[in-house]
Amino acid sequence: MKRKKSTKILYTFLAVILALVMLPLAAVSWKLIGIGRESMRLNERAEQLRSVVLVANELRTYIGGYRHQISGMARTFESIGGVDTLLKQDETTRNRHLAQFLEDDPNLILLGIVPQGKTAETELVAQWDTRKIAAEEVSKTVGEALTAVSRRPDRTYVSTPRYIPSSNEFAIVLAHSLQRPDASPERAEVVVAVTSLEPIFNLVNVTSASDNLDHAALLRNGSRVVFLVDQQGRILAHPDRALVYTSTDVSDWGIVAKWQDTIAINISAPLAEPFEIRLGEQKLSMLGSCATAMIAPDLPVGVIAVINEEAAYSPVTKMIWQAMALTFVTALLAVLVGLLLAYWITSPIAAVASGARAIADGDFSRRITVRSHSEIGQLADDFNAMAEHIQRYINDLRFAVNENRELFLGTVKALAEAIDGKDPYTRGHSERVKMYSVLMAEHMGLSREEIEDIRVAALLHDVGKIGIEDRILKKPAALTEDEYTIMKTHPEKGAKIMAEIPQMKKYVPGMYYHHECMDGRGYPLGLKGDQIPLMARIISVADTFDAMTTNRPYQRAMSTEVAVQKIWSFAGTRYDPAVVAALESALNAGKLDEVIQGYQVALAAGKA
């Protein structure tokens, strides 16, 4: 075939134009993105440090104010004689004085004075907000405070934040021992107060500045999250209260671990650094800052601020990409001619690719039409020639396959007829078993491939009888026990014969197991139920049905209806009920009678 004159493809020209325009633009844009991100990182770092320092100062001021207030109350009680003076007052006056403190300060949950040497239940002189703390919680809280003050009576005790179930909020416990010269160690008295931390929680929420306070949402959407942790890295305050209630441990977060390192060496200066965390399967790059709030001499609290860098910087990145898009529009105008040229070149390539895909998918009748004298046109002609040769070869191959299949089935049928022909009573048996098996398989809704396998296996189901002596096969009387034992070996003999041929192995189960019973009393292996392949269960019913509906030395042929009813009586023990139901369905459709009538016609003609 004469080749068309080819021309060169000008991809190199287009690549040079695009490179000269796009590479400098990409380099400048990348630089701008880097500068923008770094600027935003520095701004966020400064804002985080301001936030954590602000919260740390507020926390110190808030708790420090109550420390001074409690110590001042202790000195006041010392000057008026302690709890004994209060007990001399009538209960109404005493309670009114203490309640006034709670009314003046809504964050004060409990205020009282108690002798350390007595039980809180009998000696506590106090008032508390019953809406926020229950009596049993008061007893437990006061007991813990007395124990703590007994260890260090010279300083004000400040507890770690604790959860109060009654009010569903967090609070701290403060206690200060009264230093009275006339008091014995056994009668040392303690001022106890419980103060709500809700103002600190509200400050954390406001500083985080987000409407959605869910922990995962805060981290993913780029909100700044401010929270408090204790020395062990457990969350004490957080916009998402669920983390506080469960004392969530975040000590594995880089910024929290850094803060723990600083307090270990008594460094309280705020700092900021990047780190990474895992949120489910997602890995997030974070920027974090930390500061220390010493709410008591030995009780530091970490103020942590974190933000998801990628989400936080997305507005700047979006703005830069918008500017780049405008620049790209200008650049595209410069390469418009090159793109038009590329389109002119790639159109025939697309046609060739589409045709090649169709040929690859098996459509060898497809031809590629390209109006081009370039290498693409030449390639299209070569594809068309190749498809034509392949189509011719496949047609020849398909014809050979069909011919071989017919030859194979003819050989199998001839072999089955040769075996059946050894006994005049079984002549045509394998052919009928095949037809019954196919009918049942069709009524069971099996696939075409499964039905074809059953067709061949049914034809060959008795091929093992080729190895059984004629005196046993043709014996007109009942077989002896020894003869029956020999006869039962025919499934195994047939399986061994066919197993030697790789292409026949898929038919072996129908031949080998067609005398197995559902209750396990069959042969050769005694399989039960679903252990028996479906192919064998179908052939078993077909084999029995044919034996019942044809004349044998030991019985006369039954009617199809009687044979089906007889087989039903063994359903579940010898035969699969689903297969028997398919046999009955074929009977009701009149298909079984067609096979029987064909047999009877052949019998009358002397061919069966």
Coordinates of C-alpha atoms in Angstrom, one line a residue:
M1 CA 0.0 0.0 0.0
K2 CA 1.4 3.4 -1.0
R3 CA 2.2 5.6 2.0
K4 CA 1.1 9.2 2.1
K5 CA 3.6 12.0 2.4
S6 CA 4.2 12.8 6.0
T7 CA 4.9 16.2 7.7
K8 CA 6.5 17.0 11.1
I9 CA 4.4 17.6 14.2
L10 CA 5.1 21.0 15.7
Y11 CA 4.8 20.1 19.4
T12 CA 8.2 21.5 20.1
F13 CA 7.2 25.0 19.0
L14 CA 4.1 24.9 21.3
A15 CA 6.1 23.6 24.2
V16 CA 8.7 26.4 23.9
I17 CA 6.0 29.1 23.8
L18 CA 4.3 27.7 26.9
A19 CA 7.5 27.3 28.8
L20 CA 8.6 30.9 28.1
V21 CA 5.3 32.2 29.3
M22 CA 4.3 29.9 32.1
L23 CA 7.5 29.1 33.9
P24 CA 8.4 32.6 35.0
L25 CA 4.8 33.3 35.9
A26 CA 4.7 30.1 38.0
A27 CA 7.9 31.0 39.8
V28 CA 6.7 34.5 40.7
S29 CA 3.4 33.2 41.9
W30 CA 5.0 30.5 44.0
K31 CA 7.2 33.2 45.6
L32 CA 4.2 35.4 46.3
I33 CA 2.4 32.5 48.0
G34 CA 5.4 31.8 50.2
I35 CA 5.7 35.5 51.2
G36 CA 1.9 35.6 51.9
R37 CA 1.9 32.5 54.0
E38 CA 5.0 33.6 56.0
S39 CA 3.4 37.0 56.7
M40 CA 0.2 35.4 57.9
R41 CA 2.2 32.9 60.0
L42 CA 4.0 35.7 61.8
N43 CA 0.7 37.6 62.3
E44 CA -1.0 34.5 63.6
R45 CA 2.0 33.8 65.9
A46 CA 1.8 37.3 67.4
E47 CA -2.0 37.1 67.8
Q48 CA -1.7 33.7 69.5
L49 CA 0.9 34.9 71.9
R50 CA -1.2 37.9 72.7
S51 CA -4.2 35.6 73.3
V52 CA -2.4 33.1 75.6
V53 CA -0.8 35.9 77.6
L54 CA -4.1 37.6 78.0
V55 CA -5.9 34.4 79.2
A56 CA -3.0 33.6 81.5
N57 CA -3.1 37.0 83.1
E58 CA -6.9 36.9 83.4
L59 CA -6.7 33.5 85.1
R60 CA -3.9 34.6 87.5
T61 CA -5.9 37.7 88.3
Y62 CA -9.2 35.9 88.7
I63 CA -7.8 33.1 91.0
G64 CA -5.4 35.5 92.7
G65 CA -8.2 37.8 93.7
Y66 CA -10.1 34.9 95.4
R67 CA -6.9 33.8 97.1
H68 CA -6.5 37.3 98.6
Q69 CA -10.2 37.4 99.4
I70 CA -10.1 34.1 101.3
S71 CA -6.9 34.9 103.2
G72 CA -8.5 38.3 104.1
M73 CA -11.6 36.5 105.4
A74 CA -9.3 34.2 107.4
R75 CA -7.7 37.2 109.0
T76 CA -11.1 38.8 109.7
F77 CA -12.3 35.6 111.3
E78 CA -9.1 35.5 113.4
S79 CA -9.8 39.0 114.7
I80 CA -13.4 38.2 115.7
G81 CA -12.7 35.0 117.4
G82 CA -13.2 32.4 114.6
V83 CA -16.0 29.9 114.4
D84 CA -16.8 30.2 118.1
T85 CA -18.0 33.8 117.6
L86 CA -20.1 32.8 114.7
L87 CA -21.7 30.0 116.6
K88 CA -22.7 32.4 119.4
Q89 CA -24.8 34.3 116.8
D90 CA -28.3 33.1 116.1
E91 CA -28.5 30.9 113.0
T92 CA -30.5 33.4 110.9
T93 CA -28.0 36.2 111.5
R94 CA -25.0 34.0 110.8
N95 CA -26.5 32.6 107.6
R96 CA -27.5 36.1 106.4
H97 CA -23.9 37.3 106.8
L98 CA -22.5 34.4 104.8
A99 CA -25.2 34.5 102.2
Q100 CA -24.5 38.1 101.6
F101 CA -21.1 37.2 100.2
L102 CA -22.7 34.7 97.7
E103 CA -25.2 37.4 96.6
D104 CA -22.5 40.0 96.1
D105 CA -20.4 37.5 94.0
P106 CA -22.4 35.3 91.6
N107 CA -19.2 33.2 90.9
L108 CA -18.9 32.3 94.6
I109 CA -20.6 28.9 95.0
L110 CA -19.7 28.1 98.7
L111 CA -18.3 30.0 101.6
G112 CA -17.8 28.7 105.2
I113 CA -15.5 28.1 108.1
V114 CA -14.9 24.7 109.8
P115 CA -12.6 23.4 112.6
Q116 CA -10.1 21.0 111.1
G117 CA -10.4 18.6 114.0
K118 CA -14.1 18.0 113.6
T119 CA -16.3 16.4 110.9
A120 CA -17.6 18.7 108.2
E121 CA -21.2 17.5 108.8
T122 CA -21.4 18.6 112.4
E123 CA -19.2 21.6 112.6
L124 CA -19.4 23.3 109.1
V125 CA -20.6 26.9 109.3
A126 CA -21.3 27.8 105.7
Q127 CA -23.7 28.9 103.0
W128 CA -23.7 27.6 99.5
D129 CA -25.8 27.9 96.3
T130 CA -27.9 24.7 96.4
R131 CA -28.6 25.2 92.6
K132 CA -24.9 24.7 91.9
I133 CA -23.6 22.2 94.5
A134 CA -25.3 19.4 96.5
A135 CA -24.9 18.7 100.2
E136 CA -22.9 15.5 99.6
E137 CA -20.6 17.4 97.1
V138 CA -20.1 20.0 99.9
S139 CA -19.1 17.4 102.4
K140 CA -16.6 15.8 100.0
T141 CA -15.1 19.1 98.8
V142 CA -14.7 20.5 102.4
G143 CA -13.1 17.2 103.5
E144 CA -10.5 17.3 100.7
A145 CA -9.7 21.0 101.5
L146 CA -9.2 20.2 105.2
T147 CA -6.8 17.4 104.3
A148 CA -4.8 19.6 101.9
V149 CA -4.6 22.6 104.4
S150 CA -3.3 20.2 107.2
R151 CA -0.2 19.6 105.1
R152 CA 0.6 23.3 104.5
P153 CA -1.2 25.4 107.0
D154 CA 1.0 28.4 106.2
R155 CA -0.4 29.0 102.7
T156 CA -3.7 29.3 100.9
Y157 CA -4.7 26.0 99.3
V158 CA -5.9 26.1 95.6
S159 CA -7.2 22.9 94.1
T160 CA -7.0 21.9 90.5
P161 CA -10.2 22.7 88.5
R162 CA -12.9 20.0 89.3
Y163 CA -16.2 19.1 87.8
I164 CA -19.4 19.7 89.8
P165 CA -22.2 17.4 88.5
S166 CA -25.0 19.4 90.2
S167 CA -24.4 22.5 88.1
N168 CA -22.6 20.9 85.2
E169 CA -19.7 23.3 85.5
F170 CA -16.1 23.5 86.7
A171 CA -14.9 25.2 89.9
I172 CA -11.8 25.5 92.1
V173 CA -11.6 25.0 95.9
L174 CA -9.7 27.5 98.0
A175 CA -8.9 27.1 101.7
H176 CA -6.9 29.1 104.3
S177 CA -6.1 28.1 107.9
L178 CA -6.9 30.6 110.7
Q179 CA -3.7 31.4 112.6
R180 CA -5.0 32.0 116.2
P181 CA -2.5 32.1 119.1
D182 CA -5.1 30.7 121.5
A183 CA -6.2 27.8 119.2
S184 CA -4.8 24.3 119.8
P185 CA -3.6 22.2 116.8
E186 CA -6.7 20.0 117.3
R187 CA -9.0 23.0 117.0
A188 CA -7.3 24.7 114.0
E189 CA -10.0 26.4 111.9
V190 CA -10.1 26.7 108.1
V191 CA -12.0 29.1 105.7
V192 CA -13.3 27.2 102.7
A193 CA -14.6 28.6 99.4
V194 CA -15.7 27.1 96.1
T195 CA -15.5 29.4 93.1
S196 CA -16.9 28.9 89.6
L197 CA -14.6 28.9 86.6
E198 CA -17.3 29.8 84.2
P199 CA -15.8 33.3 83.6
I200 CA -12.6 31.6 82.4
F201 CA -14.6 29.2 80.2
N202 CA -16.4 32.1 78.7
L203 CA -13.1 33.9 78.1
V204 CA -11.7 30.8 76.4
N205 CA -14.8 30.6 74.2
V206 CA -14.6 34.3 73.2
T207 CA -10.9 34.1 72.5
S208 CA -11.4 31.1 70.2
A209 CA -13.9 33.2 68.2
S210 CA -16.0 30.6 66.5
D211 CA -19.7 29.8 66.4
N212 CA -19.2 26.0 66.1
L213 CA -17.4 24.9 69.3
D214 CA -17.0 21.2 68.2
H215 CA -13.4 20.2 68.7
A216 CA -12.9 18.5 65.3
A217 CA -14.8 21.4 63.5
L218 CA -12.6 24.0 65.2
L219 CA -9.4 22.3 64.1
R220 CA -10.5 21.7 60.5
N221 CA -12.1 25.1 59.7
G222 CA -9.0 27.1 60.7
S223 CA -10.4 28.7 63.9
R224 CA -8.0 29.7 66.7
V225 CA -8.6 27.4 69.6
V226 CA -7.6 28.5 73.1
F227 CA -7.8 26.0 76.0
L228 CA -6.2 25.2 79.4
V229 CA -4.3 22.1 80.5
D230 CA -2.9 20.8 83.7
Q231 CA 0.6 19.6 84.4
Q232 CA -0.2 16.1 83.0
G233 CA -1.5 17.5 79.8
R234 CA -5.2 17.0 80.5
I235 CA -7.7 19.6 79.3
L236 CA -9.2 21.8 82.0
A237 CA -11.1 24.3 79.9
H238 CA -12.0 24.2 76.2
P239 CA -14.7 25.6 73.9
D240 CA -15.9 22.0 73.4
R241 CA -17.0 21.0 77.0
A242 CA -17.0 17.3 76.1
L243 CA -13.2 17.3 76.2
V244 CA -13.3 18.8 79.6
Y245 CA -15.8 16.3 81.0
T246 CA -13.7 13.4 79.8
S247 CA -10.3 14.9 81.0
T248 CA -9.0 14.5 77.4
D249 CA -5.2 14.0 77.4
V250 CA -3.4 16.1 74.8
S251 CA 0.1 15.7 76.1
D252 CA 1.2 14.1 72.8
W253 CA 0.5 17.4 71.0
G254 CA 3.8 19.1 70.3
I255 CA 3.0 22.5 71.8
V256 CA 1.6 20.9 75.0
A257 CA 4.7 18.7 75.4
K258 CA 6.8 21.9 74.9
W259 CA 5.0 23.7 77.6
Q260 CA 5.5 20.7 80.0
D261 CA 9.2 20.9 79.3
T262 CA 9.3 24.6 80.1
I263 CA 7.6 24.3 83.5
A264 CA 9.9 21.4 84.3
I265 CA 12.8 23.8 84.1
N266 CA 10.9 26.8 85.6
I267 CA 10.7 28.8 82.4
S268 CA 7.4 30.7 82.2
A269 CA 8.0 32.8 79.1
P270 CA 5.4 32.3 76.3
L271 CA 6.5 30.6 73.1
A272 CA 5.1 29.5 69.8
E273 CA 6.1 26.7 67.4
P274 CA 4.6 24.5 64.6
F275 CA 3.6 20.9 65.2
E276 CA 1.5 18.1 63.7
I277 CA -1.5 16.2 65.0
R278 CA -3.7 13.3 63.8
L279 CA -7.4 13.9 63.7
G280 CA -8.9 10.5 62.7
E281 CA -7.1 9.5 59.6
Q282 CA -6.2 13.1 58.7
K283 CA -2.9 14.6 59.5
L284 CA -3.0 18.4 60.3
S285 CA -0.2 20.9 60.3
M286 CA -0.8 23.2 63.3
L287 CA 0.8 26.4 64.7
G288 CA 0.6 26.6 68.5
S289 CA 1.5 28.9 71.4
C290 CA 1.6 28.5 75.1
A291 CA 1.9 30.5 78.3
T292 CA 1.9 29.7 82.0
A293 CA -0.6 30.8 84.6
M294 CA 0.6 30.1 88.2
I295 CA -2.7 30.0 90.0
A296 CA -0.8 28.8 93.2
P297 CA 2.9 28.6 94.1
D298 CA 3.1 24.9 93.0
L299 CA 0.1 24.8 90.6
P300 CA 0.9 25.9 87.1
V301 CA -1.8 25.9 84.4
G302 CA -1.0 25.9 80.7
V303 CA -2.8 28.3 78.4
I304 CA -2.6 26.8 74.9
A305 CA -3.6 28.3 71.5
V306 CA -3.6 26.3 68.3
I307 CA -4.7 26.8 64.7
N308 CA -4.8 24.6 61.6
E309 CA -2.3 26.4 59.3
E310 CA -3.7 25.1 56.0
A311 CA -7.3 26.1 56.8
A312 CA -6.2 29.4 58.4
Y313 CA -4.1 30.5 55.4
S314 CA -6.7 29.5 52.8
P315 CA -8.0 33.1 52.3
V316 CA -4.6 34.4 51.5
T317 CA -3.9 31.5 49.2
K318 CA -7.3 32.0 47.5
M319 CA -6.5 35.7 46.9
I320 CA -3.1 34.9 45.4
W321 CA -4.6 32.3 43.1
Q322 CA -7.2 34.7 42.0
A323 CA -4.4 37.2 41.1
M324 CA -2.6 34.4 39.3
A325 CA -5.8 33.5 37.4
L326 CA -5.9 37.1 36.0
T327 CA -2.3 36.8 35.0
F328 CA -2.9 33.5 33.3
V329 CA -5.7 35.1 31.2
T330 CA -3.1 37.5 29.8
A331 CA -0.6 34.7 29.3
L332 CA -3.2 32.6 27.5
L333 CA -3.7 35.4 25.0
A334 CA 0.0 35.2 24.2
V335 CA -0.2 31.5 23.4
L336 CA -3.5 31.6 21.6
V337 CA -1.9 31.0 18.2
G338 CA 0.1 28.0 19.6
L339 CA -3.0 26.5 21.2
L340 CA -4.9 26.8 17.9
L341 CA -2.0 25.0 16.2
A342 CA -2.0 22.3 18.8
Y343 CA -5.8 21.8 18.4
W344 CA -5.3 21.4 14.7
I345 CA -2.7 18.7 15.4
T346 CA -4.4 16.9 18.2
S347 CA -7.8 16.6 16.5
P348 CA -6.6 13.7 14.3
I349 CA -4.8 12.2 17.2
A350 CA -8.1 12.1 19.1
A351 CA -9.8 10.4 16.2
V352 CA -7.0 7.8 16.1
A353 CA -7.2 7.3 19.9
S354 CA -11.0 6.8 19.7
G355 CA -10.7 4.3 17.0
A356 CA -7.9 2.5 18.8
R357 CA -10.0 2.2 21.9
A358 CA -12.9 0.8 19.9
I359 CA -10.5 -1.8 18.3
A360 CA -9.1 -2.6 21.8
D361 CA -12.6 -3.2 23.1
G362 CA -13.2 -5.8 20.3
D363 CA -15.0 -3.7 17.7
F364 CA -12.8 -4.8 14.8
S365 CA -15.3 -3.5 12.3
R366 CA -14.4 0.1 13.3
R367 CA -12.3 2.1 10.8
I368 CA -10.5 5.3 11.6
T369 CA -11.1 8.3 9.3
V370 CA -8.4 11.0 9.4
R371 CA -8.0 13.7 6.7
S372 CA -4.3 14.3 7.2
H373 CA -1.1 13.6 5.2
S374 CA 1.0 13.7 8.4
E375 CA 2.3 10.8 10.5
I376 CA -1.2 10.7 12.1
G377 CA -2.9 9.9 8.8
Q378 CA -0.3 7.2 8.2
L379 CA -0.9 5.8 11.7
A380 CA -4.7 5.7 11.0
D381 CA -4.2 3.7 7.8
D382 CA -1.9 1.2 9.7
F383 CA -4.6 0.8 12.4
N384 CA -7.3 0.1 9.8
A385 CA -5.1 -2.5 8.1
M386 CA -4.3 -4.1 11.4
A387 CA -8.0 -4.2 12.4
E388 CA -9.0 -5.8 9.1
H389 CA -6.4 -8.6 9.5
I390 CA -7.5 -9.2 13.2
Q391 CA -11.1 -9.3 12.2
R392 CA -10.4 -11.9 9.5
Y393 CA -8.3 -14.0 12.0
I394 CA -11.0 -13.8 14.7
N395 CA -13.7 -15.0 12.3
D396 CA -11.6 -17.9 11.3
L397 CA -10.9 -18.7 14.9
R398 CA -14.6 -18.5 15.9
F399 CA -15.4 -20.9 13.1
A400 CA -12.7 -23.3 14.3
V401 CA -13.9 -23.0 17.9
N402 CA -17.5 -23.9 16.9
E403 CA -16.3 -26.8 14.8
N404 CA -14.2 -28.1 17.6
R405 CA -17.1 -27.8 20.1
E406 CA -19.4 -29.7 17.8
L407 CA -16.7 -32.4 17.4
F408 CA -16.3 -32.6 21.1
L409 CA -20.0 -32.9 21.9
G410 CA -20.3 -35.5 19.1
T411 CA -17.4 -37.5 20.6
V412 CA -18.9 -37.3 24.1
K413 CA -22.3 -38.4 22.8
A414 CA -20.8 -41.3 20.9
L415 CA -18.9 -42.4 24.0
A416 CA -22.1 -42.3 26.1
E417 CA -24.1 -44.2 23.5
A418 CA -21.3 -46.9 23.3
I419 CA -21.5 -47.4 27.0
D420 CA -25.4 -47.5 27.1
G421 CA -25.3 -49.8 24.1
K422 CA -23.7 -52.6 26.1
D423 CA -27.0 -53.2 27.8
P424 CA -30.2 -53.1 25.6
Y425 CA -32.2 -51.9 28.6
T426 CA -30.0 -48.8 29.1
R427 CA -29.8 -47.8 25.4
G428 CA -30.3 -44.0 25.1
H429 CA -30.1 -43.7 28.9
S430 CA -27.3 -41.1 29.0
E431 CA -29.0 -39.0 26.3
R432 CA -32.2 -38.9 28.3
V433 CA -30.5 -38.2 31.6
K434 CA -28.8 -35.3 29.8
M435 CA -32.1 -33.9 28.6
Y436 CA -33.8 -34.3 32.0
S437 CA -30.8 -32.6 33.7
V438 CA -30.8 -29.7 31.3
L439 CA -34.6 -29.2 31.9
M440 CA -34.2 -29.2 35.7
A441 CA -31.2 -26.8 35.4
E442 CA -33.2 -24.4 33.3
H443 CA -36.2 -24.5 35.7
M444 CA -33.8 -23.7 38.6
G445 CA -32.6 -20.6 36.7
L446 CA -28.9 -21.6 36.3
S447 CA -26.6 -19.7 34.0
R448 CA -26.0 -20.7 30.4
E449 CA -22.4 -21.8 31.3
E450 CA -23.6 -24.0 34.3
I451 CA -26.3 -25.6 32.1
E452 CA -23.7 -26.4 29.4
D453 CA -21.4 -28.1 32.0
I454 CA -24.4 -30.1 33.3
R455 CA -25.2 -31.2 29.8
V456 CA -21.8 -32.7 29.2
A457 CA -21.5 -34.2 32.7
A458 CA -24.9 -35.9 32.4
L459 CA -23.8 -37.5 29.1
L460 CA -20.7 -38.8 30.8
H461 CA -22.1 -39.7 34.2
D462 CA -21.9 -43.5 33.5
V463 CA -18.6 -43.5 31.6
G464 CA -17.1 -45.5 34.4
K465 CA -19.2 -48.5 33.4
I466 CA -16.7 -49.0 30.6
G467 CA -14.5 -50.6 33.3
I468 CA -17.3 -52.9 34.6
E469 CA -17.5 -56.5 33.2
D470 CA -20.3 -57.2 30.8
R471 CA -21.5 -60.2 32.9
I472 CA -22.4 -57.7 35.6
L473 CA -23.7 -55.0 33.3
K474 CA -25.9 -57.3 31.3
K475 CA -27.0 -59.6 34.1
P476 CA -30.8 -59.9 33.9
A477 CA -31.3 -60.8 37.5
A478 CA -30.5 -58.9 40.7
L479 CA -26.8 -58.4 41.5
T480 CA -25.1 -60.2 44.3
E481 CA -23.6 -58.2 47.1
D482 CA -20.1 -58.6 45.6
E483 CA -21.3 -57.7 42.1
Y484 CA -23.1 -54.6 43.5
T485 CA -19.9 -53.6 45.2
I486 CA -18.1 -53.8 41.9
M487 CA -20.9 -51.8 40.2
K488 CA -20.6 -49.0 42.8
T489 CA -17.0 -48.4 41.6
H490 CA -18.2 -47.0 38.3
P491 CA -18.4 -43.3 39.5
E492 CA -14.8 -43.5 40.7
K493 CA -13.6 -45.2 37.5
G494 CA -15.3 -42.6 35.4
A495 CA -13.8 -39.7 37.5
K496 CA -10.3 -41.2 37.1
I497 CA -10.6 -41.5 33.4
M498 CA -11.8 -37.9 32.9
A499 CA -9.5 -36.4 35.5
E500 CA -6.5 -37.3 33.3
I501 CA -7.8 -34.7 30.7
P502 CA -7.4 -31.2 32.1
Q503 CA -10.3 -29.8 30.0
M504 CA -12.7 -32.4 31.4
K505 CA -12.0 -31.8 35.1
K506 CA -14.9 -29.5 35.5
Y507 CA -17.3 -32.3 34.6
V508 CA -15.9 -34.7 37.1
P509 CA -18.1 -33.7 40.1
G510 CA -21.3 -34.6 38.2
M511 CA -19.8 -38.0 37.3
Y512 CA -18.2 -38.8 40.7
Y513 CA -20.9 -37.8 43.1
H514 CA -24.2 -38.5 41.3
H515 CA -24.9 -41.5 43.6
E516 CA -24.4 -39.5 46.8
C517 CA -27.5 -39.0 49.1
M518 CA -28.6 -36.0 51.0
D519 CA -28.6 -37.9 54.3
G520 CA -25.0 -39.2 53.7
R521 CA -25.9 -42.8 52.9
G522 CA -24.8 -42.7 49.3
Y523 CA -21.5 -43.6 47.7
P524 CA -18.6 -43.3 47.0
L525 CA -17.8 -40.8 49.8
G526 CA -21.0 -40.6 51.9
L527 CA -21.3 -36.8 51.4
K528 CA -24.3 -34.9 52.9
G529 CA -26.5 -32.0 51.9
D530 CA -24.6 -29.1 50.3
Q531 CA -21.4 -31.1 50.4
I532 CA -22.7 -32.7 47.3
P533 CA -22.1 -30.4 44.2
L534 CA -25.4 -29.1 42.7
M535 CA -24.4 -30.7 39.3
A536 CA -24.3 -34.1 40.9
R537 CA -27.6 -33.6 42.8
I538 CA -29.4 -32.7 39.5
I539 CA -27.9 -35.7 37.6
S540 CA -28.9 -38.0 40.5
V541 CA -32.5 -37.1 40.2
A542 CA -32.4 -37.3 36.4
D543 CA -30.7 -40.7 36.6
T544 CA -33.3 -42.1 38.9
F545 CA -36.3 -40.6 37.0
D546 CA -35.0 -42.3 33.7
A547 CA -34.6 -45.6 35.5
M548 CA -38.2 -45.4 36.8
T549 CA -39.8 -44.4 33.5
T550 CA -38.0 -47.1 31.3
N551 CA -38.3 -50.9 31.2
R552 CA -35.7 -52.7 33.2
P553 CA -35.1 -56.4 33.9
Y554 CA -36.2 -55.8 37.5
Q555 CA -39.2 -53.5 36.8
R556 CA -41.6 -52.1 34.2
A557 CA -41.7 -48.4 33.3
M558 CA -43.7 -46.1 35.6
S559 CA -45.7 -43.2 34.4
T560 CA -44.1 -39.8 34.7
E561 CA -46.5 -38.7 37.4
V562 CA -45.9 -41.8 39.5
A563 CA -42.2 -41.5 39.1
V564 CA -42.1 -37.9 40.3
Q565 CA -44.3 -38.8 43.3
K566 CA -42.0 -41.7 44.1
I567 CA -39.0 -39.4 43.9
W568 CA -40.7 -36.8 46.2
S569 CA -41.0 -39.5 48.9
F570 CA -37.2 -39.6 49.0
A571 CA -36.7 -35.8 48.9
G572 CA -34.5 -34.7 51.8
T573 CA -33.1 -38.1 52.4
R574 CA -31.8 -39.2 49.0
Y575 CA -32.6 -36.2 46.7
D576 CA -32.4 -32.4 47.0
P577 CA -35.9 -31.0 47.4
A578 CA -35.1 -28.0 45.2
V579 CA -34.0 -30.3 42.4
V580 CA -37.1 -32.5 42.8
A581 CA -39.3 -29.3 42.7
A582 CA -37.6 -28.4 39.4
L583 CA -38.3 -31.9 38.0
E584 CA -42.0 -31.5 38.9
S585 CA -42.0 -28.0 37.3
A586 CA -40.7 -29.6 34.1
L587 CA -43.4 -32.3 34.4
N588 CA -46.1 -29.7 34.8
A589 CA -44.8 -27.8 31.7
G590 CA -45.0 -31.0 29.7
K591 CA -41.3 -31.1 29.0
L592 CA -40.7 -34.6 30.5
D593 CA -43.5 -36.2 28.5
E594 CA -41.8 -34.9 25.3
V595 CA -38.6 -36.8 26.2
I596 CA -40.6 -39.9 27.1
Q597 CA -42.6 -39.8 23.9
G598 CA -39.4 -39.5 21.9
Y599 CA -38.1 -42.6 23.7
Q600 CA -41.3 -44.5 23.0
V601 CA -41.2 -43.6 19.3
A602 CA -37.6 -44.8 19.1
L603 CA -38.6 -48.0 21.0
A604 CA -41.4 -48.7 18.6
A605 CA -39.1 -48.2 15.7
G606 CA -36.6 -50.6 17.2
K607 CA -33.9 -48.0 17.8
A608 CA -34.0 -47.9 21.6

